[in-house]
Amino acid sequence: MKHPLSVINPFTTAIIYLVIASLWIIYSDYFLELLINKPELITKFQTIKGLFFIVVSCLLFYFLAKISENNVLEARKEAEKELINLQKLAEASPIGIIFIEPDGSIRFANEMAERIFGIDNKTFLSLSYNDHDWGLKTMQGKDVLAEERPFNQVLESKESVFGTKYRIGDKDQYMFISINAAPIFIQEDRIEGVVCAITDITDTIESNNRIKEHKERYELLVDESPFSVVIHQFNKIIFVNPMAVKLLQAESEEELIGLNILDIIDPKYIQETLDREAKFLRGEELSYPFEMKVKSVKGNLIPIEIISIPFTSDSALAVQVVAIDISDRLNKEKILEATLNEKSALLSEIHHRVKNNMAIISGLMQLQAFEIEDTMLKSILFDSVSRIKTIALIHEQMYRSHNLSGIKLDRNLEHMIEDISTHYADKTNLKITYKLEPIVLNINQAVSCALFINEAVSNLYKFILKDNDDASCVVACNESSGIVRLSLQINGTELVEEKLEEHNQKLSIQLMGLMANQLYGEMKLTTNESGALIELSFDKEKKLKGSAESRLVS
């Protein structure tokens, strides 16, 4: 702790001493004359007084000198402590620090400086700045002259040098550094030394180079892109690429820069655009691409498809819009739609005419059957009429359907079986129930399935149930893992195959087998004491190529 009197400066001390000494000299003699009447005694006391004054002065000078000495020692300790703290701070610094004396000798170098230059501390402190080859080169690789080094520039100008960038190291192992140098003055014009701060900026330079490279690639990509790119910020257009200039029918980029983005959007789409922007700001997901129309500089409406990409530019939100002119695509879609409508109408007409022709053929065969007295021949003709009607039913459904590529099997089966049941309503009381799941097949598969069911149900009425009025039948269809299954569960009769053979219906069994074969499927006919089960299963993915398929005849 400093002595309380150490705060008194030398001039104040001298004045105080002058005043006290003067008062002592003047008033001490006066008091001696008042107290002592003998002159010889006064002389003796004056001598004693003088000696006392000398002793007191010596003590005072000793006291003041001691205080000064303590202050100097304390100041030295504080300075040494501050120096140690500064050295610790310098050693811990991520920046290389070197202190160079005016003659070029290096007084201090921290650990980071040793790492940057690859020199240990002992060698560092033995170097002379001007005599050592530091390997400094410009950023372009040129050698740096001695007078161009930061230390010499500071000594010459007595001013600080900031941000001087250099390249050091061997080829393919370059390090980039930035040096700040500042003079340390003892007096106003006398330099004690120069402190240099060296920062490794290799990562920064490489990052900047990568950013520059990516920017150049981005600019090249955007400029050469076949898509229109528009960037807007605060609804003001700040960038357009050449394709956007062409899309908006402008003469140059300058004609578009600064325009309000809403001014080039068709008014019909402005509210929807603002709603989408509000959703984006709320963090909601948006669907892309988005179709809209924009107004060109010449006032033409242009249909486009866009994708908006938000990003941050200058600490503010900006939006990059990538757009493509879809005028040609929409025109082609209109032409394609018209063509498809025409083909659909044509196909519907074809199915309608096929259905009508089959109706004529079946009508003629029915008329012929009515004229024939032979019962067996008449039955054969009516069986053929039933088969023709089954095929005609498929074409009728295709004609009435909006989907020309598929037939709803469940709806077709129920309609067909009801038509057969109406024909045999007076011969049996067969109760039919349905368990039909929605299944869509192509026309060839639907025809084969319909013919299979037609044969099964027709013979069920004519022969299998001829002597049984209490029988029932469950017609089912379902699909699982691409496999379609049709089944007729007959209750109240048995020996189905024997009854068909008894009535010479081998053709029906053969036709059912052929239909299964054409579908690349399998037919099963099983009987038990309570009834029989007729099953057909096939893979829906195995498409038939047409009714002339080679598998039709085995």
Coordinates of C-alpha atoms in Angstrom, one line a residue:
M1 CA 0.0 0.0 0.0
K2 CA 1.3 3.5 -0.8
H3 CA 2.2 5.8 2.1
P4 CA -0.4 8.5 2.7
L5 CA 2.2 11.3 2.2
S6 CA 3.2 9.9 -1.2
V7 CA 0.4 11.8 -2.8
I8 CA 2.2 15.1 -2.0
N9 CA 4.2 16.3 -4.9
P10 CA 7.8 17.7 -4.6
F11 CA 6.9 21.3 -5.1
T12 CA 4.2 21.2 -2.4
T13 CA 6.8 19.6 0.0
A14 CA 9.4 22.3 -0.7
I15 CA 6.8 25.1 0.0
I16 CA 5.8 23.5 3.3
Y17 CA 9.4 23.1 4.3
L18 CA 10.2 26.7 3.4
V19 CA 7.2 28.0 5.4
I20 CA 8.0 25.9 8.5
A21 CA 11.8 26.7 8.4
S22 CA 11.1 30.5 8.0
L23 CA 8.7 30.5 10.9
W24 CA 11.1 28.6 13.0
I25 CA 14.0 30.9 12.3
I26 CA 12.0 34.1 12.8
Y27 CA 9.9 33.2 15.9
S28 CA 12.4 30.9 17.7
D29 CA 14.8 33.9 18.4
Y30 CA 11.9 36.1 19.4
F31 CA 10.7 33.5 22.0
L32 CA 14.2 33.0 23.3
E33 CA 14.5 36.8 24.0
L34 CA 11.2 36.8 25.8
L35 CA 12.1 33.9 28.0
I36 CA 15.8 34.5 28.6
N37 CA 17.3 37.8 29.9
K38 CA 21.0 36.7 29.8
P39 CA 22.7 37.2 26.4
E40 CA 25.3 34.5 27.0
L41 CA 22.5 32.0 27.5
I42 CA 20.7 33.1 24.4
T43 CA 23.8 32.4 22.3
K44 CA 24.0 28.9 23.7
F45 CA 20.4 28.2 23.1
Q46 CA 20.6 29.5 19.5
T47 CA 23.4 27.0 18.9
I48 CA 21.3 24.2 20.3
K49 CA 18.3 25.5 18.2
G50 CA 20.4 25.4 15.1
L51 CA 21.6 21.9 15.8
F52 CA 18.0 20.8 16.5
F53 CA 16.8 22.3 13.2
I54 CA 19.6 20.4 11.4
V55 CA 18.6 17.1 13.1
V56 CA 14.9 17.6 12.4
S57 CA 15.7 18.6 8.7
C58 CA 17.8 15.4 8.3
L59 CA 15.0 13.3 9.8
L60 CA 12.5 14.9 7.5
F61 CA 14.7 14.4 4.4
Y62 CA 15.3 10.8 5.4
F63 CA 11.5 10.2 5.9
L64 CA 10.8 11.8 2.5
A65 CA 13.5 9.8 0.8
K66 CA 12.3 6.6 2.3
I67 CA 8.8 7.2 1.1
S68 CA 10.1 7.9 -2.4
E69 CA 12.1 4.7 -2.3
N70 CA 9.1 2.7 -1.3
N71 CA 7.0 4.3 -4.0
V72 CA 9.7 3.4 -6.6
L73 CA 9.8 -0.2 -5.3
E74 CA 6.0 -0.5 -5.4
A75 CA 5.8 1.0 -8.8
R76 CA 8.5 -1.4 -10.0
K77 CA 6.6 -4.4 -8.6
E78 CA 3.3 -3.1 -10.2
A79 CA 5.1 -2.7 -13.5
E80 CA 6.6 -6.2 -13.2
K81 CA 3.2 -7.6 -12.3
E82 CA 1.6 -5.8 -15.3
L83 CA 4.3 -7.1 -17.5
I84 CA 3.7 -10.7 -16.4
N85 CA 0.0 -10.3 -17.0
L86 CA 0.6 -8.8 -20.4
Q87 CA 3.0 -11.7 -21.2
K88 CA 0.3 -14.2 -20.1
L89 CA -2.3 -12.4 -22.1
A90 CA 0.0 -12.4 -25.2
E91 CA 0.8 -16.1 -24.8
A92 CA -2.9 -17.0 -24.6
S93 CA -3.8 -14.8 -27.5
P94 CA -5.0 -16.5 -30.7
I95 CA -3.0 -13.8 -32.6
G96 CA 0.8 -13.9 -33.0
I97 CA 2.5 -11.0 -31.2
I98 CA 6.1 -9.9 -31.7
F99 CA 7.9 -7.0 -30.1
I100 CA 10.8 -5.6 -32.1
E101 CA 13.3 -3.1 -30.9
P102 CA 14.4 -0.2 -33.2
D103 CA 17.7 -2.0 -34.0
G104 CA 15.7 -5.0 -35.3
S105 CA 16.4 -7.4 -32.4
I106 CA 13.3 -9.3 -31.2
R107 CA 12.5 -8.9 -27.5
F108 CA 9.3 -11.0 -27.3
A109 CA 7.4 -13.5 -29.4
N110 CA 4.4 -15.4 -28.2
E111 CA 3.5 -19.1 -28.9
M112 CA 1.2 -18.3 -31.8
A113 CA 3.9 -16.3 -33.5
E114 CA 6.2 -19.3 -33.1
R115 CA 3.5 -21.6 -34.7
I116 CA 2.9 -19.2 -37.6
F117 CA 6.6 -18.9 -38.6
G118 CA 7.7 -22.3 -37.4
I119 CA 10.4 -21.0 -35.2
D120 CA 11.0 -21.9 -31.5
N121 CA 11.2 -19.2 -28.9
K122 CA 15.0 -19.4 -28.2
T123 CA 15.7 -19.1 -32.0
F124 CA 13.2 -16.3 -32.3
L125 CA 14.8 -14.1 -29.6
S126 CA 18.2 -14.6 -31.2
L127 CA 17.0 -13.3 -34.6
S128 CA 17.4 -9.9 -36.2
Y129 CA 14.2 -8.8 -38.0
N130 CA 16.0 -7.3 -41.0
D131 CA 18.6 -10.1 -41.3
H132 CA 16.1 -13.0 -41.3
D133 CA 14.3 -14.2 -44.4
W134 CA 10.7 -14.4 -43.2
G135 CA 9.4 -15.8 -46.5
L136 CA 6.9 -12.9 -46.9
K137 CA 5.3 -12.7 -50.3
T138 CA 2.5 -10.7 -51.7
M139 CA -0.9 -12.3 -52.2
Q140 CA 0.1 -12.7 -55.9
G141 CA 3.3 -14.5 -54.9
K142 CA 5.9 -11.7 -55.4
D143 CA 8.8 -11.1 -53.0
V144 CA 8.3 -8.3 -50.4
L145 CA 11.2 -5.9 -50.2
A146 CA 12.8 -5.0 -46.9
E147 CA 11.5 -1.4 -46.9
E148 CA 8.0 -2.7 -47.6
R149 CA 7.9 -4.8 -44.5
P150 CA 5.5 -3.5 -41.8
F151 CA 8.3 -3.0 -39.2
N152 CA 10.3 -0.8 -41.5
Q153 CA 7.2 1.1 -42.6
V154 CA 6.4 1.9 -39.0
L155 CA 10.0 3.0 -38.2
E156 CA 10.0 5.2 -41.3
S157 CA 6.6 6.8 -40.9
K158 CA 6.2 6.5 -37.0
E159 CA 2.6 5.6 -37.8
S160 CA 0.6 2.4 -37.4
V161 CA 0.1 0.0 -40.3
F162 CA -3.1 -2.1 -40.5
G163 CA -4.4 -5.1 -42.4
T164 CA -1.3 -5.8 -44.6
K165 CA -1.8 -9.3 -46.1
Y166 CA 1.0 -11.7 -47.0
R167 CA 1.5 -15.2 -48.2
I168 CA 4.1 -17.4 -46.5
G169 CA 5.1 -21.1 -46.8
D170 CA 6.0 -23.5 -49.6
K171 CA 3.9 -24.3 -52.7
D172 CA 0.7 -26.3 -51.9
Q173 CA 1.2 -25.5 -48.2
Y174 CA 0.6 -21.7 -48.3
M175 CA -0.5 -19.8 -45.2
F176 CA -2.1 -16.4 -45.5
I177 CA -1.5 -13.8 -42.7
S178 CA -2.5 -10.3 -41.9
I179 CA -0.1 -8.0 -40.0
N180 CA -0.9 -5.0 -37.9
A181 CA 2.1 -3.0 -36.7
A182 CA 2.2 0.0 -34.2
P183 CA 5.0 2.1 -32.7
I184 CA 5.7 2.2 -29.0
F185 CA 7.0 5.6 -27.9
I186 CA 9.2 6.5 -24.9
Q187 CA 8.9 10.1 -25.5
E188 CA 6.9 12.0 -28.1
D189 CA 9.3 11.4 -31.0
R190 CA 11.4 8.5 -29.6
I191 CA 10.4 5.0 -30.5
E192 CA 11.1 2.2 -28.0
G193 CA 10.0 -0.5 -30.3
V194 CA 7.3 -1.8 -32.7
V195 CA 4.7 -4.4 -31.7
C196 CA 3.4 -6.6 -34.5
A197 CA 0.1 -8.6 -34.4
I198 CA 0.0 -11.4 -36.9
T199 CA -3.3 -13.2 -37.7
D200 CA -3.6 -16.4 -39.6
I201 CA -6.3 -15.7 -42.2
T202 CA -5.8 -18.8 -44.2
D203 CA -9.3 -20.2 -43.4
T204 CA -10.9 -16.8 -44.1
I205 CA -9.1 -16.5 -47.5
E206 CA -10.0 -20.0 -48.5
S207 CA -13.6 -19.5 -47.4
N208 CA -13.8 -16.2 -49.4
N209 CA -12.3 -18.0 -52.4
R210 CA -14.9 -20.8 -52.1
I211 CA -17.7 -18.2 -51.7
K212 CA -16.4 -16.3 -54.7
E213 CA -16.2 -19.5 -56.7
H214 CA -19.7 -20.6 -55.7
K215 CA -21.0 -17.1 -56.5
E216 CA -19.4 -17.2 -60.0
R217 CA -20.9 -20.7 -60.5
Y218 CA -24.3 -19.5 -59.3
E219 CA -24.2 -16.4 -61.6
L220 CA -23.1 -18.5 -64.6
L221 CA -25.8 -21.1 -63.8
V222 CA -28.5 -18.4 -63.4
D223 CA -27.4 -16.4 -66.5
E224 CA -27.3 -19.5 -68.7
S225 CA -30.4 -21.1 -67.1
P226 CA -33.3 -22.0 -69.4
F227 CA -35.6 -20.9 -66.5
S228 CA -36.5 -17.4 -65.6
V229 CA -35.0 -16.2 -62.2
V230 CA -36.3 -13.2 -60.3
I231 CA -35.2 -12.1 -56.9
H232 CA -37.3 -9.7 -54.9
Q233 CA -36.9 -8.2 -51.5
F234 CA -39.6 -6.1 -49.7
N235 CA -41.6 -6.8 -52.9
K236 CA -39.1 -4.9 -55.0
I237 CA -37.3 -6.7 -57.8
I238 CA -33.5 -6.6 -57.2
F239 CA -32.3 -9.2 -59.8
V240 CA -33.5 -10.8 -63.0
N241 CA -31.6 -13.1 -65.3
P242 CA -31.6 -12.9 -69.1
M243 CA -34.4 -15.5 -69.5
A244 CA -36.6 -13.4 -67.1
V245 CA -36.0 -10.3 -69.3
K246 CA -37.1 -12.3 -72.3
L247 CA -40.1 -13.8 -70.5
L248 CA -41.3 -10.3 -69.4
Q249 CA -40.6 -8.9 -72.9
A250 CA -38.3 -6.2 -71.5
E251 CA -35.4 -4.6 -73.4
S252 CA -32.9 -4.9 -70.5
E253 CA -32.5 -5.8 -66.8
E254 CA -32.6 -2.1 -65.8
E255 CA -36.2 -1.9 -67.1
L256 CA -37.3 -4.5 -64.5
I257 CA -35.1 -3.7 -61.5
G258 CA -36.9 -1.7 -58.9
L259 CA -40.4 -2.7 -60.0
N260 CA -42.9 -3.9 -57.4
I261 CA -43.3 -7.7 -57.9
L262 CA -47.1 -7.3 -57.4
D263 CA -47.3 -5.0 -60.4
I264 CA -46.3 -7.8 -62.8
I265 CA -48.7 -10.4 -61.4
D266 CA -52.1 -10.8 -63.0
P267 CA -54.6 -9.2 -60.5
K268 CA -56.5 -12.5 -60.4
Y269 CA -53.5 -14.1 -58.6
I270 CA -52.4 -11.3 -56.3
Q271 CA -54.6 -12.3 -53.3
E272 CA -53.6 -15.9 -53.6
T273 CA -49.9 -14.8 -53.8
L274 CA -50.3 -12.7 -50.7
D275 CA -52.0 -15.6 -48.9
R276 CA -49.2 -18.0 -49.8
E277 CA -46.6 -15.4 -48.6
A278 CA -48.5 -15.1 -45.2
K279 CA -48.5 -18.9 -44.9
F280 CA -44.8 -19.0 -45.5
L281 CA -44.1 -16.4 -42.9
R282 CA -46.2 -18.5 -40.4
G283 CA -43.9 -21.5 -41.2
E284 CA -46.6 -23.5 -43.0
E285 CA -45.7 -25.7 -45.9
L286 CA -46.6 -24.6 -49.4
S287 CA -47.4 -26.8 -52.4
Y288 CA -45.1 -26.5 -55.5
P289 CA -45.0 -25.9 -58.4
F290 CA -47.6 -23.1 -58.4
E291 CA -49.3 -22.0 -61.6
M292 CA -50.2 -18.3 -62.2
K293 CA -50.1 -15.6 -64.8
V294 CA -47.8 -12.5 -65.1
K295 CA -48.0 -9.3 -67.1
S296 CA -45.2 -8.5 -69.4
V297 CA -43.8 -5.0 -70.0
K298 CA -46.0 -4.9 -73.1
G299 CA -49.1 -5.9 -71.2
N300 CA -49.4 -9.5 -72.4
L301 CA -50.5 -12.2 -69.9
I302 CA -48.1 -15.1 -69.8
P303 CA -48.9 -18.4 -67.9
I304 CA -46.0 -19.6 -65.8
E305 CA -45.2 -22.3 -63.3
I306 CA -43.1 -21.1 -60.3
I307 CA -41.1 -22.3 -57.4
S308 CA -40.3 -19.8 -54.6
I309 CA -37.1 -20.2 -52.6
P310 CA -36.7 -17.8 -49.6
F311 CA -33.2 -16.9 -48.4
T312 CA -31.5 -14.1 -46.3
S313 CA -29.8 -11.3 -48.1
D314 CA -28.1 -8.4 -46.2
S315 CA -29.8 -9.6 -43.0
A316 CA -33.3 -9.4 -44.6
L317 CA -35.6 -11.9 -46.1
A318 CA -35.5 -12.2 -49.9
V319 CA -37.3 -14.6 -52.3
Q320 CA -35.9 -16.2 -55.4
V321 CA -38.6 -17.1 -57.9
V322 CA -37.8 -19.7 -60.5
A323 CA -40.4 -19.6 -63.3
I324 CA -41.0 -21.3 -66.6
D325 CA -43.3 -20.2 -69.4
I326 CA -45.9 -22.9 -69.8
S327 CA -47.8 -21.4 -72.8
D328 CA -46.6 -24.1 -75.1
R329 CA -47.4 -26.8 -72.6
L330 CA -50.9 -25.5 -72.0
N331 CA -51.6 -25.3 -75.8
K332 CA -50.3 -28.9 -76.2
E333 CA -52.5 -30.0 -73.3
K334 CA -55.5 -28.4 -74.9
I335 CA -54.8 -30.2 -78.2
L336 CA -54.2 -33.5 -76.4
E337 CA -57.4 -33.1 -74.4
A338 CA -59.3 -32.5 -77.6
T339 CA -57.7 -35.5 -79.2
L340 CA -58.5 -37.7 -76.2
N341 CA -62.1 -36.5 -76.1
E342 CA -62.3 -37.3 -79.8
K343 CA -60.8 -40.8 -79.3
S344 CA -63.1 -41.4 -76.3
A345 CA -66.1 -40.4 -78.3
L346 CA -64.9 -42.7 -81.1
L347 CA -64.3 -45.6 -78.7
S348 CA -67.7 -45.1 -77.1
E349 CA -69.3 -45.1 -80.5
I350 CA -67.5 -48.3 -81.4
H351 CA -68.7 -50.0 -78.2
H352 CA -72.2 -48.8 -78.9
R353 CA -72.1 -50.2 -82.5
V354 CA -70.7 -53.5 -81.3
K355 CA -73.4 -53.8 -78.7
N356 CA -76.1 -52.9 -81.3
N357 CA -74.6 -55.4 -83.8
M358 CA -74.6 -58.2 -81.1
A359 CA -78.1 -57.3 -80.2
I360 CA -79.1 -57.7 -83.9
I361 CA -77.2 -61.1 -84.1
S362 CA -78.8 -62.3 -80.8
G363 CA -82.2 -61.2 -82.1
L364 CA -81.8 -63.0 -85.3
M365 CA -80.7 -66.1 -83.5
Q366 CA -83.7 -65.9 -81.2
L367 CA -86.1 -65.6 -84.2
Q368 CA -84.4 -68.6 -85.7
A369 CA -84.8 -70.5 -82.5
F370 CA -88.5 -69.7 -82.4
E371 CA -88.9 -71.3 -85.8
I372 CA -87.1 -74.5 -84.9
E373 CA -89.0 -77.4 -83.4
D374 CA -86.0 -79.5 -82.4
T375 CA -85.7 -78.9 -78.7
M376 CA -81.9 -79.6 -78.5
L377 CA -81.1 -77.3 -81.4
K378 CA -83.4 -74.6 -79.9
S379 CA -81.5 -74.9 -76.6
I380 CA -78.1 -74.6 -78.3
L381 CA -79.3 -71.4 -80.1
F382 CA -80.6 -69.9 -76.9
D383 CA -77.3 -70.8 -75.1
S384 CA -75.4 -68.9 -77.9
V385 CA -77.8 -66.0 -77.5
S386 CA -77.1 -65.8 -73.8
R387 CA -73.3 -65.8 -74.5
I388 CA -73.7 -63.0 -77.1
K389 CA -75.8 -61.0 -74.6
T390 CA -73.1 -61.4 -72.0
I391 CA -70.4 -60.0 -74.3
A392 CA -72.9 -57.2 -75.4
L393 CA -73.4 -56.3 -71.8
I394 CA -69.7 -55.6 -71.4
H395 CA -69.7 -53.4 -74.4
E396 CA -72.8 -51.6 -73.2
Q397 CA -71.1 -50.8 -69.9
M398 CA -68.0 -49.5 -71.8
Y399 CA -70.3 -47.3 -73.9
R400 CA -72.0 -45.8 -70.9
S401 CA -68.9 -45.5 -68.8
H402 CA -66.5 -42.5 -68.7
N403 CA -63.6 -44.8 -68.1
L404 CA -62.9 -46.7 -71.3
S405 CA -60.0 -48.6 -69.9
G406 CA -61.7 -50.6 -67.2
I407 CA -64.9 -52.5 -66.4
K408 CA -66.5 -52.7 -62.9
L409 CA -66.8 -56.5 -62.6
D410 CA -69.0 -56.4 -59.5
R411 CA -71.7 -54.3 -61.1
N412 CA -71.5 -56.3 -64.4
L413 CA -71.9 -59.6 -62.7
E414 CA -75.0 -58.6 -60.7
H415 CA -76.7 -57.2 -63.8
M416 CA -75.9 -60.3 -65.9
I417 CA -77.0 -62.8 -63.3
E418 CA -80.3 -60.9 -62.7
D419 CA -80.9 -61.0 -66.5
I420 CA -80.3 -64.8 -66.5
S421 CA -82.5 -65.3 -63.4
T422 CA -85.4 -63.4 -65.1
H423 CA -85.3 -65.9 -68.0
Y424 CA -85.5 -68.9 -65.6
A425 CA -87.8 -67.4 -63.0
D426 CA -90.6 -69.8 -63.7
K427 CA -88.5 -72.9 -63.4
T428 CA -86.9 -72.7 -60.0
N429 CA -87.0 -70.7 -56.7
L430 CA -83.2 -70.3 -56.5
K431 CA -82.2 -67.7 -54.0
I432 CA -79.1 -65.8 -55.0
T433 CA -77.1 -63.6 -52.6
Y434 CA -74.1 -61.5 -53.5
K435 CA -70.8 -60.8 -51.8
L436 CA -69.1 -58.6 -54.4
E437 CA -66.2 -56.4 -53.7
P438 CA -65.4 -53.5 -56.2
I439 CA -63.0 -54.9 -58.8
V440 CA -62.0 -53.2 -62.1
L441 CA -60.7 -55.3 -65.0
N442 CA -59.8 -54.5 -68.6
I443 CA -62.3 -55.4 -71.3
N444 CA -60.7 -58.8 -72.2
Q445 CA -60.6 -60.0 -68.6
A446 CA -64.1 -58.8 -68.0
V447 CA -65.5 -60.7 -71.1
S448 CA -63.7 -63.9 -70.0
C449 CA -65.1 -63.6 -66.4
A450 CA -68.6 -62.8 -67.7
L451 CA -68.6 -65.8 -70.0
F452 CA -67.4 -68.0 -67.2
I453 CA -70.1 -66.9 -64.8
N454 CA -72.7 -67.1 -67.6
E455 CA -71.9 -70.7 -68.3
A456 CA -71.9 -71.5 -64.6
V457 CA -75.2 -69.8 -63.7
S458 CA -77.0 -70.9 -66.9
N459 CA -76.2 -74.5 -66.3
L460 CA -77.0 -74.1 -62.6
Y461 CA -80.6 -73.1 -63.5
K462 CA -81.0 -75.6 -66.4
F463 CA -79.5 -78.8 -65.0
I464 CA -77.9 -78.7 -61.6
L465 CA -81.1 -77.4 -59.8
K466 CA -83.7 -78.9 -62.1
D467 CA -85.0 -81.3 -59.4
N468 CA -84.3 -79.0 -56.4
D469 CA -86.5 -75.9 -55.8
D470 CA -85.0 -75.1 -52.4
A471 CA -81.4 -74.5 -53.4
S472 CA -79.5 -71.3 -52.8
C473 CA -76.4 -69.8 -54.3
V474 CA -73.8 -67.2 -53.0
V475 CA -71.9 -65.3 -55.8
A476 CA -68.7 -63.7 -54.5
C477 CA -65.8 -61.8 -55.9
N478 CA -62.8 -60.3 -54.2
E479 CA -59.2 -59.2 -54.8
S480 CA -56.2 -59.8 -52.6
S481 CA -52.5 -59.0 -53.5
G482 CA -53.5 -58.7 -57.2
I483 CA -55.3 -62.1 -57.3
V484 CA -58.9 -62.0 -58.3
R485 CA -61.2 -64.7 -57.0
L486 CA -64.8 -65.5 -58.3
S487 CA -66.9 -68.2 -56.7
L488 CA -70.4 -69.7 -56.7
Q489 CA -71.3 -71.5 -53.5
I490 CA -74.3 -73.8 -54.3
N491 CA -76.2 -75.2 -51.4
G492 CA -78.8 -78.0 -51.6
T493 CA -77.3 -80.1 -54.4
E494 CA -74.3 -82.2 -55.2
L495 CA -72.6 -84.1 -58.0
V496 CA -72.5 -81.0 -60.2
E497 CA -70.0 -82.4 -62.8
E498 CA -72.0 -85.7 -63.1
K499 CA -75.2 -83.8 -63.7
L500 CA -73.6 -81.7 -66.4
E501 CA -72.2 -84.8 -68.1
E502 CA -75.6 -86.5 -67.7
H503 CA -77.2 -83.7 -69.8
N504 CA -74.4 -83.7 -72.3
Q505 CA -73.0 -80.3 -71.2
K506 CA -69.3 -81.1 -71.6
L507 CA -69.1 -77.9 -73.9
S508 CA -70.0 -75.7 -70.9
I509 CA -67.3 -77.3 -68.8
Q510 CA -64.8 -76.9 -71.6
L511 CA -65.8 -73.2 -72.1
M512 CA -65.3 -72.5 -68.4
G513 CA -61.9 -74.1 -68.5
L514 CA -60.9 -72.2 -71.6
M515 CA -62.0 -68.9 -70.0
A516 CA -59.8 -69.8 -66.9
N517 CA -57.0 -70.7 -69.2
Q518 CA -57.3 -67.4 -71.2
L519 CA -57.0 -65.5 -67.9
Y520 CA -53.9 -67.5 -67.0
G521 CA -56.0 -68.6 -64.0
E522 CA -57.3 -71.8 -62.4
M523 CA -60.8 -73.3 -62.2
K524 CA -61.9 -75.6 -59.3
L525 CA -65.0 -77.6 -59.0
T526 CA -65.6 -79.3 -55.7
T527 CA -68.7 -81.0 -54.2
N528 CA -69.8 -82.3 -50.8
E529 CA -72.9 -83.6 -49.2
S530 CA -74.5 -80.2 -48.8
G531 CA -73.6 -78.6 -52.1
A532 CA -70.9 -77.6 -54.5
L533 CA -68.3 -74.8 -55.0
I534 CA -67.2 -73.5 -58.4
E535 CA -64.1 -71.2 -58.2
L536 CA -62.0 -69.1 -60.6
S537 CA -58.8 -67.3 -59.6
F538 CA -56.3 -65.4 -61.7
D539 CA -53.6 -62.8 -61.6
K540 CA -55.0 -59.4 -62.4
E541 CA -51.6 -58.1 -63.6
K542 CA -51.3 -60.6 -66.4
K543 CA -53.0 -58.6 -69.1
L544 CA -54.7 -60.2 -72.1
K545 CA -53.7 -58.9 -75.5
G546 CA -57.1 -59.6 -77.1
S547 CA -59.8 -62.1 -77.8
A548 CA -57.5 -63.7 -80.4
E549 CA -55.0 -64.6 -77.6
S550 CA -53.3 -67.9 -78.3
R551 CA -54.3 -69.3 -75.0
L552 CA -58.0 -69.2 -76.0
V553 CA -57.6 -72.7 -77.6
S554 CA -55.5 -75.3 -75.8

